[in-house]
mmCIF file of C-alpha atoms and ligand atoms in Angstrom:
data_model
loop_
_atom_site.group_PDB
_atom_site.id
_atom_site.type_symbol
_atom_site.label_atom_id
_atom_site.label_comp_id
_atom_site.label_asym_id
_atom_site.label_seq_id
_atom_site.Cartn_x
_atom_site.Cartn_y
_atom_site.Cartn_z
ATOM 1 C CA UNK I 1 15.532 -27.974 -33.199
ATOM 2 C CA UNK I 2 14.483 -26.062 -36.257
ATOM 3 C CA UNK I 3 13.723 -22.397 -36.154
ATOM 4 C CA UNK I 4 9.972 -22.784 -36.476
ATOM 5 C CA UNK I 5 9.659 -25.005 -33.442
ATOM 6 C CA UNK I 6 11.950 -22.736 -31.447
ATOM 7 C CA UNK I 7 9.757 -19.770 -32.293
ATOM 8 C CA UNK I 8 6.625 -21.741 -31.466
ATOM 9 C CA UNK I 9 7.991 -22.622 -28.058
ATOM 10 C CA UNK I 10 8.923 -19.009 -27.400
ATOM 11 C CA UNK I 11 5.467 -17.796 -28.393
ATOM 12 C CA UNK I 12 3.869 -20.445 -26.209
ATOM 13 C CA UNK I 13 5.930 -19.700 -23.130
ATOM 14 C CA UNK I 14 6.320 -15.934 -23.250
ATOM 15 C CA UNK I 15 4.584 -13.777 -20.681
ATOM 16 C CA UNK I 16 3.024 -11.419 -23.161
ATOM 17 C CA UNK I 17 0.171 -12.036 -25.501
ATOM 18 C CA UNK I 18 0.760 -12.648 -29.196
ATOM 19 C CA UNK I 19 -2.035 -12.458 -31.741
ATOM 20 C CA UNK I 20 -1.673 -12.673 -35.511
ATOM 21 C CA UNK I 21 -4.533 -11.573 -37.743
ATOM 22 C CA UNK I 22 -4.936 -11.605 -41.488
ATOM 23 C CA UNK I 23 -6.211 -8.534 -43.296
ATOM 24 C CA UNK I 24 -9.808 -9.565 -42.832
ATOM 25 C CA UNK I 25 -9.498 -9.978 -39.071
ATOM 26 C CA UNK I 26 -9.220 -13.754 -39.105
ATOM 27 C CA UNK I 27 -7.061 -15.240 -36.378
ATOM 28 C CA UNK I 28 -3.953 -16.921 -37.760
ATOM 29 C CA UNK I 29 -2.366 -17.473 -34.350
ATOM 30 C CA UNK I 30 -2.953 -16.680 -30.676
ATOM 31 C CA UNK I 31 -0.567 -17.762 -27.960
ATOM 32 C CA UNK I 32 -1.754 -19.172 -24.609
ATOM 33 C CA UNK I 33 -0.973 -15.968 -22.721
ATOM 34 C CA UNK I 34 -3.322 -14.078 -25.016
ATOM 35 C CA UNK I 35 -6.195 -16.537 -24.649
ATOM 36 C CA UNK I 36 -5.681 -16.613 -20.868
ATOM 37 C CA UNK I 37 -5.796 -12.807 -20.683
ATOM 38 C CA UNK I 38 -9.276 -12.776 -22.144
ATOM 39 C CA UNK I 39 -10.436 -16.124 -20.737
ATOM 40 C CA UNK I 40 -10.924 -17.571 -24.196
ATOM 41 C CA UNK I 41 -11.489 -21.326 -24.347
ATOM 42 C CA UNK I 42 -10.717 -23.751 -27.155
ATOM 43 C CA UNK I 43 -8.909 -23.386 -30.467
ATOM 44 C CA UNK I 44 -9.652 -20.033 -32.025
ATOM 45 C CA UNK I 45 -7.477 -20.290 -35.097
ATOM 46 C CA UNK I 46 -9.412 -19.537 -38.273
ATOM 47 C CA UNK I 47 -12.171 -17.691 -36.433
ATOM 48 C CA UNK I 48 -12.829 -13.989 -36.761
ATOM 49 C CA UNK I 49 -11.507 -11.815 -33.973
ATOM 50 C CA UNK I 50 -14.876 -10.032 -33.874
ATOM 51 C CA UNK I 51 -16.690 -13.271 -33.113
ATOM 52 C CA UNK I 52 -14.192 -14.301 -30.462
ATOM 53 C CA UNK I 53 -13.809 -11.041 -28.572
ATOM 54 C CA UNK I 54 -17.306 -9.655 -28.846
ATOM 55 C CA UNK I 55 -17.727 -5.923 -28.392
ATOM 56 C CA UNK I 56 -14.774 -4.713 -26.382
ATOM 57 C CA UNK I 57 -12.173 -1.992 -26.165
ATOM 58 C CA UNK I 58 -9.702 -4.475 -27.475
ATOM 59 C CA UNK I 59 -11.744 -5.284 -30.556
ATOM 60 C CA UNK I 60 -12.247 -1.613 -31.306
ATOM 61 C CA UNK I 61 -8.529 -0.967 -31.115
ATOM 62 C CA UNK I 62 -7.695 -3.963 -33.284
ATOM 63 C CA UNK I 63 -10.262 -3.213 -35.939
ATOM 64 C CA UNK I 64 -9.167 0.400 -36.068
ATOM 65 C CA UNK I 65 -5.562 -0.661 -36.587
ATOM 66 C CA UNK I 66 -6.509 -3.204 -39.243
ATOM 67 C CA UNK I 67 -8.561 -0.666 -41.117
ATOM 68 C CA UNK I 68 -5.721 1.796 -41.115
ATOM 69 C CA UNK I 69 -3.266 -0.862 -42.138
ATOM 70 C CA UNK I 70 -5.294 -2.211 -45.010
ATOM 71 C CA UNK I 71 -7.107 0.854 -46.289
ATOM 72 C CA UNK I 72 -4.604 3.581 -45.702
ATOM 73 C CA UNK I 73 -1.458 1.508 -45.922
ATOM 74 C CA UNK I 74 -0.495 3.186 -42.640
ATOM 75 C CA UNK I 75 1.823 0.493 -41.499
ATOM 76 C CA UNK I 76 3.491 -0.115 -44.800
ATOM 77 C CA UNK I 77 5.960 2.584 -43.966
ATOM 78 C CA UNK I 78 5.457 3.029 -40.281
ATOM 79 C CA UNK I 79 7.051 0.865 -37.619
ATOM 80 C CA UNK I 80 3.722 0.035 -36.123
ATOM 81 C CA UNK I 81 1.946 1.634 -33.199
ATOM 82 C CA UNK I 82 1.381 1.275 -29.499
ATOM 83 C CA UNK I 83 -1.923 1.730 -27.743
ATOM 84 C CA UNK I 84 -3.238 1.314 -24.235
ATOM 85 C CA UNK I 85 -6.599 -0.236 -23.483
ATOM 86 C CA UNK I 86 -8.656 -0.827 -20.403
ATOM 87 C CA UNK I 87 -10.536 -4.096 -20.404
ATOM 88 C CA UNK I 88 -12.608 -5.277 -17.435
ATOM 89 C CA UNK I 89 -10.432 -3.647 -14.718
ATOM 90 C CA UNK I 90 -7.219 -4.666 -16.430
ATOM 91 C CA UNK I 91 -4.896 -2.470 -18.439
ATOM 92 C CA UNK I 92 -2.983 -3.626 -21.483
ATOM 93 C CA UNK I 93 -0.376 -2.084 -23.669
ATOM 94 C CA UNK I 94 -0.637 -3.347 -27.232
ATOM 95 C CA UNK I 95 1.985 -3.021 -29.875
ATOM 96 C CA UNK I 96 0.688 -3.518 -33.392
ATOM 97 C CA UNK I 97 3.047 -4.251 -36.269
ATOM 98 C CA UNK I 98 2.463 -5.374 -39.837
ATOM 99 C CA UNK I 99 3.237 -9.019 -40.517
ATOM 100 C CA UNK I 100 5.400 -8.029 -43.436
ATOM 101 C CA UNK I 101 6.264 -4.963 -45.471
ATOM 102 C CA UNK I 102 3.044 -5.591 -47.307
ATOM 103 C CA UNK I 103 0.586 -4.281 -44.756
ATOM 104 C CA UNK I 104 -2.277 -5.938 -46.534
ATOM 105 C CA UNK I 105 -1.151 -9.332 -45.334
ATOM 106 C CA UNK I 106 -2.300 -8.616 -41.797
ATOM 107 C CA UNK I 107 -1.006 -7.563 -38.413
ATOM 108 C CA UNK I 108 0.688 -8.976 -35.334
ATOM 109 C CA UNK I 109 -0.243 -7.788 -31.887
ATOM 110 C CA UNK I 110 1.916 -7.986 -28.797
ATOM 111 C CA UNK I 111 0.022 -7.509 -25.614
ATOM 112 C CA UNK I 112 1.459 -6.668 -22.208
ATOM 113 C CA UNK I 113 -0.566 -6.650 -19.004
ATOM 114 C CA UNK I 114 0.289 -3.365 -17.284
ATOM 115 C CA UNK I 115 -2.394 -3.496 -14.577
ATOM 116 C CA UNK I 116 0.167 -3.827 -11.800
ATOM 117 C CA UNK I 117 2.313 -0.991 -13.197
ATOM 118 C CA UNK I 118 -0.764 1.199 -13.336
ATOM 119 C CA UNK I 119 -1.678 0.322 -9.793
ATOM 120 C CA UNK I 120 1.769 1.185 -8.470
ATOM 121 C CA UNK I 121 1.736 4.415 -10.457
ATOM 122 C CA UNK I 122 -1.632 5.359 -8.963
ATOM 123 C CA UNK I 123 -0.426 4.598 -5.431
ATOM 124 C CA UNK I 124 2.650 6.755 -5.955
ATOM 125 C CA UNK I 125 0.596 9.658 -7.261
ATOM 126 C CA UNK I 126 -1.796 9.299 -4.376
ATOM 127 C CA UNK I 127 1.057 9.200 -1.921
ATOM 128 C CA UNK I 128 2.682 12.369 -3.220
ATOM 129 C CA UNK I 129 -0.671 14.136 -3.119
ATOM 130 C CA UNK I 130 -1.225 12.950 0.452
ATOM 131 C CA UNK I 131 2.210 13.979 1.643
ATOM 132 C CA UNK I 132 1.867 17.422 0.097
ATOM 133 C CA UNK I 133 -1.500 17.853 1.712
ATOM 134 C CA UNK I 134 -0.304 16.658 5.112
ATOM 135 C CA UNK I 135 2.642 19.046 5.043
ATOM 136 C CA UNK I 136 0.662 21.968 3.730
ATOM 137 C CA UNK I 137 -1.898 21.900 6.508
ATOM 138 C CA UNK I 138 0.454 22.554 9.444
ATOM 139 C CA UNK I 139 2.537 24.879 7.332
ATOM 140 C CA UNK I 140 -0.504 26.997 6.531
ATOM 141 C CA UNK I 141 -1.255 27.275 10.246
ATOM 142 C CA UNK I 142 2.310 28.179 11.107
ATOM 143 C CA UNK I 143 2.287 30.874 8.458
ATOM 144 C CA UNK I 144 -1.104 32.183 9.518
ATOM 145 C CA UNK I 145 -0.189 32.488 13.181
ATOM 146 C CA UNK I 146 3.239 33.981 12.421
ATOM 147 C CA UNK I 147 1.654 36.589 10.163
ATOM 148 C CA UNK I 148 -0.906 37.508 12.774
ATOM 149 C CA UNK I 149 1.866 37.995 15.294
ATOM 150 C CA UNK I 150 3.878 40.135 12.896
ATOM 151 C CA UNK I 151 0.760 42.207 12.176
ATOM 152 C CA UNK I 152 0.687 43.457 15.746
ATOM 153 C CA UNK I 153 -0.417 40.384 17.660
ATOM 154 C CA UNK I 154 2.910 40.422 19.468
ATOM 155 C CA UNK I 155 1.990 43.328 21.674
ATOM 156 C CA UNK I 156 -0.239 41.214 23.844
ATOM 157 C CA UNK I 157 1.963 38.804 25.739
ATOM 158 C CA UNK I 158 -0.824 36.296 26.300
ATOM 159 C CA UNK I 159 -1.623 36.106 22.587
ATOM 160 C CA UNK I 160 2.065 35.891 21.807
ATOM 161 C CA UNK I 161 2.544 32.918 24.086
ATOM 162 C CA UNK I 162 -0.567 31.189 22.869
ATOM 163 C CA UNK I 163 0.287 31.622 19.201
ATOM 164 C CA UNK I 164 3.872 30.536 19.664
ATOM 165 C CA UNK I 165 2.517 27.427 21.370
ATOM 166 C CA UNK I 166 0.359 26.672 18.339
ATOM 167 C CA UNK I 167 3.266 27.263 15.971
ATOM 168 C CA UNK I 168 5.446 24.981 18.032
ATOM 169 C CA UNK I 169 2.799 22.238 18.011
ATOM 170 C CA UNK I 170 2.406 22.348 14.236
ATOM 171 C CA UNK I 171 6.154 22.370 13.716
ATOM 172 C CA UNK I 172 6.463 19.313 15.965
ATOM 173 C CA UNK I 173 3.823 17.520 13.962
ATOM 174 C CA UNK I 174 5.597 18.338 10.702
ATOM 175 C CA UNK I 175 8.861 17.001 11.968
ATOM 176 C CA UNK I 176 7.164 13.859 13.282
ATOM 177 C CA UNK I 177 5.570 13.397 9.881
ATOM 178 C CA UNK I 178 8.928 13.685 8.159
ATOM 179 C CA UNK I 179 10.482 11.203 10.613
ATOM 180 C CA UNK I 180 7.700 8.704 9.925
ATOM 181 C CA UNK I 181 7.984 9.218 6.180
ATOM 182 C CA UNK I 182 11.706 8.536 6.307
ATOM 183 C CA UNK I 183 11.163 5.371 8.340
ATOM 184 C CA UNK I 184 8.529 4.157 5.884
ATOM 185 C CA UNK I 185 10.620 4.960 2.865
ATOM 186 C CA UNK I 186 13.631 3.165 4.313
ATOM 187 C CA UNK I 187 11.493 0.159 5.213
ATOM 188 C CA UNK I 188 10.034 0.058 1.714
ATOM 189 C CA UNK I 189 13.312 0.409 -0.130
ATOM 190 C CA UNK I 190 14.948 -2.132 2.189
ATOM 191 C CA UNK I 191 17.591 0.395 3.136
ATOM 192 C CA UNK I 192 17.033 -0.452 6.741
ATOM 193 C CA UNK I 193 18.051 -4.058 7.055
ATOM 194 C CA UNK I 194 16.413 -5.865 9.925
ATOM 195 C CA UNK I 195 18.814 -7.052 12.552
ATOM 196 C CA UNK I 196 16.981 -10.230 13.452
ATOM 197 C CA UNK I 197 17.958 -11.761 16.759
ATOM 198 C CA UNK I 198 16.333 -13.478 19.705
ATOM 199 C CA UNK I 199 14.505 -10.719 21.549
ATOM 200 C CA UNK I 200 13.141 -11.089 25.066
ATOM 201 C CA UNK I 201 9.670 -9.798 24.265
ATOM 202 C CA UNK I 202 8.526 -9.863 27.874
ATOM 203 C CA UNK I 203 11.250 -7.493 28.876
ATOM 204 C CA UNK I 204 10.726 -5.334 25.775
ATOM 205 C CA UNK I 205 6.984 -4.945 26.369
ATOM 206 C CA UNK I 206 7.514 -4.154 30.056
ATOM 207 C CA UNK I 207 10.001 -1.414 29.338
ATOM 208 C CA UNK I 208 7.918 0.188 26.572
ATOM 209 C CA UNK I 209 4.803 0.056 28.769
ATOM 210 C CA UNK I 210 6.772 1.680 31.576
ATOM 211 C CA UNK I 211 7.433 4.607 29.239
ATOM 212 C CA UNK I 212 3.689 5.053 28.670
ATOM 213 C CA UNK I 213 2.762 4.951 32.339
ATOM 214 C CA UNK I 214 2.711 8.680 32.771
ATOM 215 C CA UNK I 215 0.754 9.334 29.571
ATOM 216 C CA UNK I 216 -1.869 6.797 30.682
ATOM 217 C CA UNK I 217 -1.997 8.102 34.235
ATOM 218 C CA UNK I 218 -2.392 11.707 33.059
ATOM 219 C CA UNK I 219 -5.396 10.639 31.009
ATOM 220 C CA UNK I 220 -6.860 8.475 33.758
ATOM 221 C CA UNK I 221 -6.358 5.268 31.808
ATOM 222 C CA UNK I 222 -5.416 1.994 33.475
ATOM 223 C CA UNK I 223 -2.485 0.345 31.720
ATOM 224 C CA UNK I 224 -2.040 -3.345 32.483
ATOM 225 C CA UNK I 225 0.179 -6.172 31.329
ATOM 226 C CA UNK I 226 -0.681 -9.844 31.202
ATOM 227 C CA UNK I 227 2.225 -12.011 30.128
ATOM 228 C CA UNK I 228 3.261 -15.529 30.989
ATOM 229 C CA UNK I 229 6.404 -15.456 33.092
ATOM 230 C CA UNK I 230 8.145 -17.977 30.837
ATOM 231 C CA UNK I 231 7.503 -16.278 27.513
ATOM 232 C CA UNK I 232 9.997 -17.462 24.870
ATOM 233 C CA UNK I 233 12.130 -14.997 22.957
ATOM 234 C CA UNK I 234 10.968 -14.001 19.479
ATOM 235 C CA UNK I 235 12.863 -13.592 16.226
ATOM 236 C CA UNK I 236 12.866 -9.884 15.700
ATOM 237 C CA UNK I 237 14.735 -6.661 15.253
ATOM 238 C CA UNK I 238 14.686 -5.103 18.699
ATOM 239 C CA UNK I 239 14.494 -1.449 17.668
ATOM 240 C CA UNK I 240 11.774 -2.080 15.088
ATOM 241 C CA UNK I 241 9.745 -4.138 17.536
ATOM 242 C CA UNK I 242 9.977 -1.311 20.043
ATOM 243 C CA UNK I 243 8.608 0.968 17.357
ATOM 244 C CA UNK I 244 5.674 -1.401 16.775
ATOM 245 C CA UNK I 245 4.832 -1.442 20.487
ATOM 246 C CA UNK I 246 5.185 2.347 20.776
ATOM 247 C CA UNK I 247 2.857 2.934 17.821
ATOM 248 C CA UNK I 248 0.216 0.484 19.086
ATOM 249 C CA UNK I 249 0.322 1.708 22.689
ATOM 250 C CA UNK I 250 0.304 5.335 21.614
ATOM 251 C CA UNK I 251 -2.842 4.683 19.568
ATOM 252 C CA UNK I 252 -4.523 2.636 22.295
ATOM 253 C CA UNK I 253 -4.068 5.431 24.836
ATOM 254 C CA UNK I 254 -4.799 8.202 22.359
ATOM 255 C CA UNK I 255 -8.052 6.697 21.116
ATOM 256 C CA UNK I 256 -9.351 5.656 24.540
ATOM 257 C CA UNK I 257 -11.257 8.202 26.609
ATOM 258 C CA UNK I 258 -10.505 8.858 30.263
ATOM 259 C CA UNK I 259 -11.357 6.101 32.748
ATOM 260 C CA UNK I 260 -10.804 3.443 30.131
ATOM 261 C CA UNK I 261 -8.154 0.761 30.166
ATOM 262 C CA UNK I 262 -5.435 -0.639 27.960
ATOM 263 C CA UNK I 263 -4.231 -4.196 28.341
ATOM 264 C CA UNK I 264 -1.155 -5.692 26.699
ATOM 265 C CA UNK I 265 -1.211 -9.481 26.650
ATOM 266 C CA UNK I 266 1.394 -11.860 25.283
ATOM 267 C CA UNK I 267 1.007 -15.604 24.889
ATOM 268 C CA UNK I 268 2.477 -18.530 22.968
ATOM 269 C CA UNK I 269 0.585 -20.297 20.165
ATOM 270 C CA UNK I 270 2.101 -22.877 17.754
ATOM 271 C CA UNK I 271 5.623 -21.673 17.516
ATOM 272 C CA UNK I 272 4.685 -18.026 17.630
ATOM 273 C CA UNK I 273 4.259 -15.422 20.314
ATOM 274 C CA UNK I 274 1.055 -13.479 19.975
ATOM 275 C CA UNK I 275 0.784 -9.978 21.356
ATOM 276 C CA UNK I 276 -2.573 -8.245 21.839
ATOM 277 C CA UNK I 277 -2.974 -4.571 22.617
ATOM 278 C CA UNK I 278 -6.539 -4.267 23.818
ATOM 279 C CA UNK I 279 -8.260 -1.006 24.655
ATOM 280 C CA UNK I 280 -11.709 0.034 25.763
ATOM 281 C CA UNK I 281 -11.670 3.068 23.484
ATOM 282 C CA UNK I 282 -13.728 4.508 20.687
ATOM 283 C CA UNK I 283 -13.188 1.540 18.351
ATOM 284 C CA UNK I 284 -13.056 1.474 14.578
ATOM 285 C CA UNK I 285 -16.138 1.163 12.323
ATOM 286 C CA UNK I 286 -16.069 -2.136 10.425
ATOM 287 C CA UNK I 287 -16.113 -0.298 7.080
ATOM 288 C CA UNK I 288 -12.777 1.357 7.929
ATOM 289 C CA UNK I 289 -11.049 -1.796 9.117
ATOM 290 C CA UNK I 290 -9.899 -3.118 5.712
ATOM 291 C CA UNK I 291 -8.027 0.120 5.055
ATOM 292 C CA UNK I 292 -6.824 1.007 8.528
ATOM 293 C CA UNK I 293 -3.216 -0.144 7.913
ATOM 294 C CA UNK I 294 -2.889 2.003 4.776
ATOM 295 C CA UNK I 295 -0.663 5.039 4.794
ATOM 296 C CA UNK I 296 -2.540 8.164 5.873
ATOM 297 C CA UNK I 297 -5.801 6.324 6.355
ATOM 298 C CA UNK I 298 -7.638 7.533 9.449
ATOM 299 C CA UNK I 299 -11.170 7.157 10.695
ATOM 300 C CA UNK I 300 -11.267 10.806 11.625
ATOM 301 C CA UNK I 301 -8.619 12.911 9.934
ATOM 302 C CA UNK I 302 -9.277 16.037 11.963
ATOM 303 C CA UNK I 303 -9.187 14.226 15.283
ATOM 304 C CA UNK I 304 -5.967 12.393 14.388
ATOM 305 C CA UNK I 305 -4.306 15.661 13.415
ATOM 306 C CA UNK I 306 -5.611 17.363 16.516
ATOM 307 C CA UNK I 307 -3.862 14.701 18.536
ATOM 308 C CA UNK I 308 -0.614 15.177 16.673
ATOM 309 C CA UNK I 309 -0.962 11.965 14.635
ATOM 310 C CA UNK I 310 0.683 11.461 11.279
ATOM 311 C CA UNK I 311 -1.557 8.696 9.971
ATOM 312 C CA UNK I 312 1.525 6.585 9.313
ATOM 313 C CA UNK I 313 1.841 4.671 12.583
ATOM 314 C CA UNK I 314 -0.117 1.598 11.552
ATOM 315 C CA UNK I 315 1.458 1.499 8.084
ATOM 316 C CA UNK I 316 4.838 1.337 9.805
ATOM 317 C CA UNK I 317 3.581 -1.397 12.152
ATOM 318 C CA UNK I 318 2.347 -3.485 9.235
ATOM 319 C CA UNK I 319 5.571 -3.070 7.321
ATOM 320 C CA UNK I 320 7.737 -4.103 10.230
ATOM 321 C CA UNK I 321 5.661 -7.133 11.209
ATOM 322 C CA UNK I 322 5.462 -8.336 7.611
ATOM 323 C CA UNK I 323 9.209 -7.873 7.175
ATOM 324 C CA UNK I 324 9.596 -10.138 10.215
ATOM 325 C CA UNK I 325 7.272 -12.707 8.611
ATOM 326 C CA UNK I 326 4.603 -12.118 11.223
ATOM 327 C CA UNK I 327 0.900 -11.398 10.946
ATOM 328 C CA UNK I 328 -0.894 -8.296 12.162
ATOM 329 C CA UNK I 329 -4.610 -7.583 12.380
ATOM 330 C CA UNK I 330 -7.274 -5.747 14.324
ATOM 331 C CA UNK I 331 -10.645 -6.560 15.784
ATOM 332 C CA UNK I 332 -12.808 -3.723 16.921
ATOM 333 C CA UNK I 333 -16.264 -2.708 17.993
ATOM 334 C CA UNK I 334 -17.175 0.977 17.793
ATOM 335 C CA UNK I 335 -17.634 2.588 21.194
ATOM 336 C CA UNK I 336 -16.431 -0.604 22.901
ATOM 337 C CA UNK I 337 -12.789 -0.855 21.964
ATOM 338 C CA UNK I 338 -10.163 -2.355 19.710
ATOM 339 C CA UNK I 339 -7.616 -5.133 19.898
ATOM 340 C CA UNK I 340 -4.554 -4.895 17.700
ATOM 341 C CA UNK I 341 -2.726 -8.219 17.500
ATOM 342 C CA UNK I 342 0.442 -9.506 15.918
ATOM 343 C CA UNK I 343 2.417 -12.710 15.923
ATOM 344 C CA UNK I 344 6.151 -13.313 15.657
ATOM 345 C CA UNK I 345 8.044 -16.579 15.373
ATOM 346 C CA UNK I 346 9.693 -17.744 18.552
ATOM 347 C CA UNK I 347 13.464 -17.887 18.409
ATOM 348 C CA UNK I 348 14.892 -21.387 17.891
ATOM 349 C CA UNK I 349 16.075 -23.204 21.007
ATOM 350 C CA UNK I 350 13.867 -20.871 22.985
ATOM 351 C CA UNK I 351 12.412 -22.662 25.960
ATOM 352 C CA UNK I 352 8.620 -22.589 26.004
HETATM 353 N N1 LIG K 1 -6.603 1.771 19.229
HETATM 354 C C1 LIG K 1 -7.320 2.443 18.344
HETATM 355 N N2 LIG K 1 -8.626 2.741 18.574
HETATM 356 C C2 LIG K 1 -9.372 3.400 17.674
HETATM 357 N N3 LIG K 1 -8.903 3.830 16.484
HETATM 358 C C3 LIG K 1 -7.622 3.570 16.181
HETATM 359 C C4 LIG K 1 -6.758 2.868 17.081
HETATM 360 N N4 LIG K 1 -5.546 2.765 16.509
HETATM 361 C C5 LIG K 1 -5.641 3.358 15.317
HETATM 362 N N5 LIG K 1 -6.876 3.852 15.100
HETATM 363 C C6 LIG K 1 -7.382 4.537 13.904
HETATM 364 O O1 LIG K 1 -6.449 4.278 12.863
HETATM 365 C C7 LIG K 1 -5.959 5.489 12.321
HETATM 366 C C8 LIG K 1 -4.528 5.295 11.852
HETATM 367 O O2 LIG K 1 -3.662 5.081 12.943
HETATM 368 P P1 LIG K 1 -2.153 5.515 12.794
HETATM 369 O O3 LIG K 1 -1.636 4.964 11.520
HETATM 370 O O4 LIG K 1 -1.430 5.168 14.053
HETATM 371 O O5 LIG K 1 -2.239 7.099 12.613
HETATM 372 P P2 LIG K 1 -2.485 8.258 13.680
HETATM 373 O O6 LIG K 1 -2.514 7.662 15.042
HETATM 374 O O7 LIG K 1 -1.326 9.161 13.478
HETATM 375 O O8 LIG K 1 -3.754 8.902 13.272
HETATM 376 C C9 LIG K 1 -6.137 6.514 13.431
HETATM 377 O O9 LIG K 1 -6.238 7.814 12.919
HETATM 378 C C10 LIG K 1 -7.438 6.041 14.059
HETATM 379 O O10 LIG K 1 -8.526 6.519 13.288
HETATM 380 MG MG1 LIG K 2 -0.785 6.426 15.617
#
C-alpha cells in the first residue's frame, strides 16, 4: 500500500475530525468524522467552509484562525493553536496547524469531541461542591452548639443535655455521610469487587425485614412480606444486596407517616426475581422521579436531613443493582405512596 492510501485510510477511520482548508477558506478535505459531527451531507470538497457551516461558533473560530494565518503570518512560526468551542450542546477541542511552513497555503484542523469529558468534569465539580456543603451543614451546627455551651450554656443541666444530644445527632449524620461516600467511591472505582453467588433472597429479605420490625412498630407502620415459598436463589453479592434492602426499607418507613404500611413482595418473572418495596407514604412528585437515584438528590432536602438522611441511599442502590446487571426503578403517586422495584437474575440450576 502506498503512503497516500495509508494516510487516506487513517483519516477516514480516525475518531477525530480532520478538515483541510486553503487560504481562502475552501475545503480541500474533510474526513467522515468531521462531516458526521456537524451532520453535513454529501461531498463538500471544493465548497467554501462559510457556505457549508453557516453562522456558527465553529466558523467564527476557523475564519479567525485563517485570517491570522494569512494576514499576520501567525502560524508561519508558531506551532499552531488550540481552541475550544461549544456547538449545539456539544463541546469540541480544535487544533489548528498550518498545512506547510508557508502559512498562506492554508490550514488543517483536528477536531476532538470533548462533550463527555466536559460532562464528567461538571459532575465531579458538582459532587465536590455537594459533599462540602453536606459536611459543612452539620459541622456548623456542632460548632454553634458547642460554642453556646462554652459561653455559659453548660450551667443549666437541661440545656447541656439537650445541646449535647443535638451535637451527637449531627456527628452521627456526618459519620454516616462519610460511610456512604466511601461505599459509593469504592463501588464507582470498582475497588469493591462483587462476590456473586447464589443468594437465598427469601431468607435475606426476611432477616432484613426482621431488623426493621421495631422501627416500623415504633412509628405505627405495618410491615408485611409477600413472597412465594419456592422463590429461586438470585445471582448476587449477599452483603451488597442486604445494603440495597436496608436502604429501600429505611426509606419506605422513613417517608411513610404513622398508620401507613410497607409491603415487600418478591416474585419470579422470566428468569429474574423481582422485588417490590411498596409503601403508602408521602410519594414522590413525578418531576423529581427522573433524578431521584442521583447522588444527593432529595425531594425535600431539609426533611431528609432532619431524618438523618445522607441523600446517597438510592445512588448506592442503583449502583449495586446495575453492577449485578439488574434493573431498578420507582413508581410513585404523591400522597399515596411509592413502589421501588428491582430485578436480579436467578441463579443457574435454581429450581423455580
Ligand atoms: N419510599 C419513599 N417515599 C418517598 N420519597 C422517597 C422514598 N425513598 C426515597 N425518597 C426520596 O428520595 C430521596 C433520596 O433518597 P435517599 O437517596 O435514600 O436519601 P435520603 O433517604 O438520605 O434522603 C429522599 O430524600 C426522598 O426525598
Ligand atoms: Mg435513604
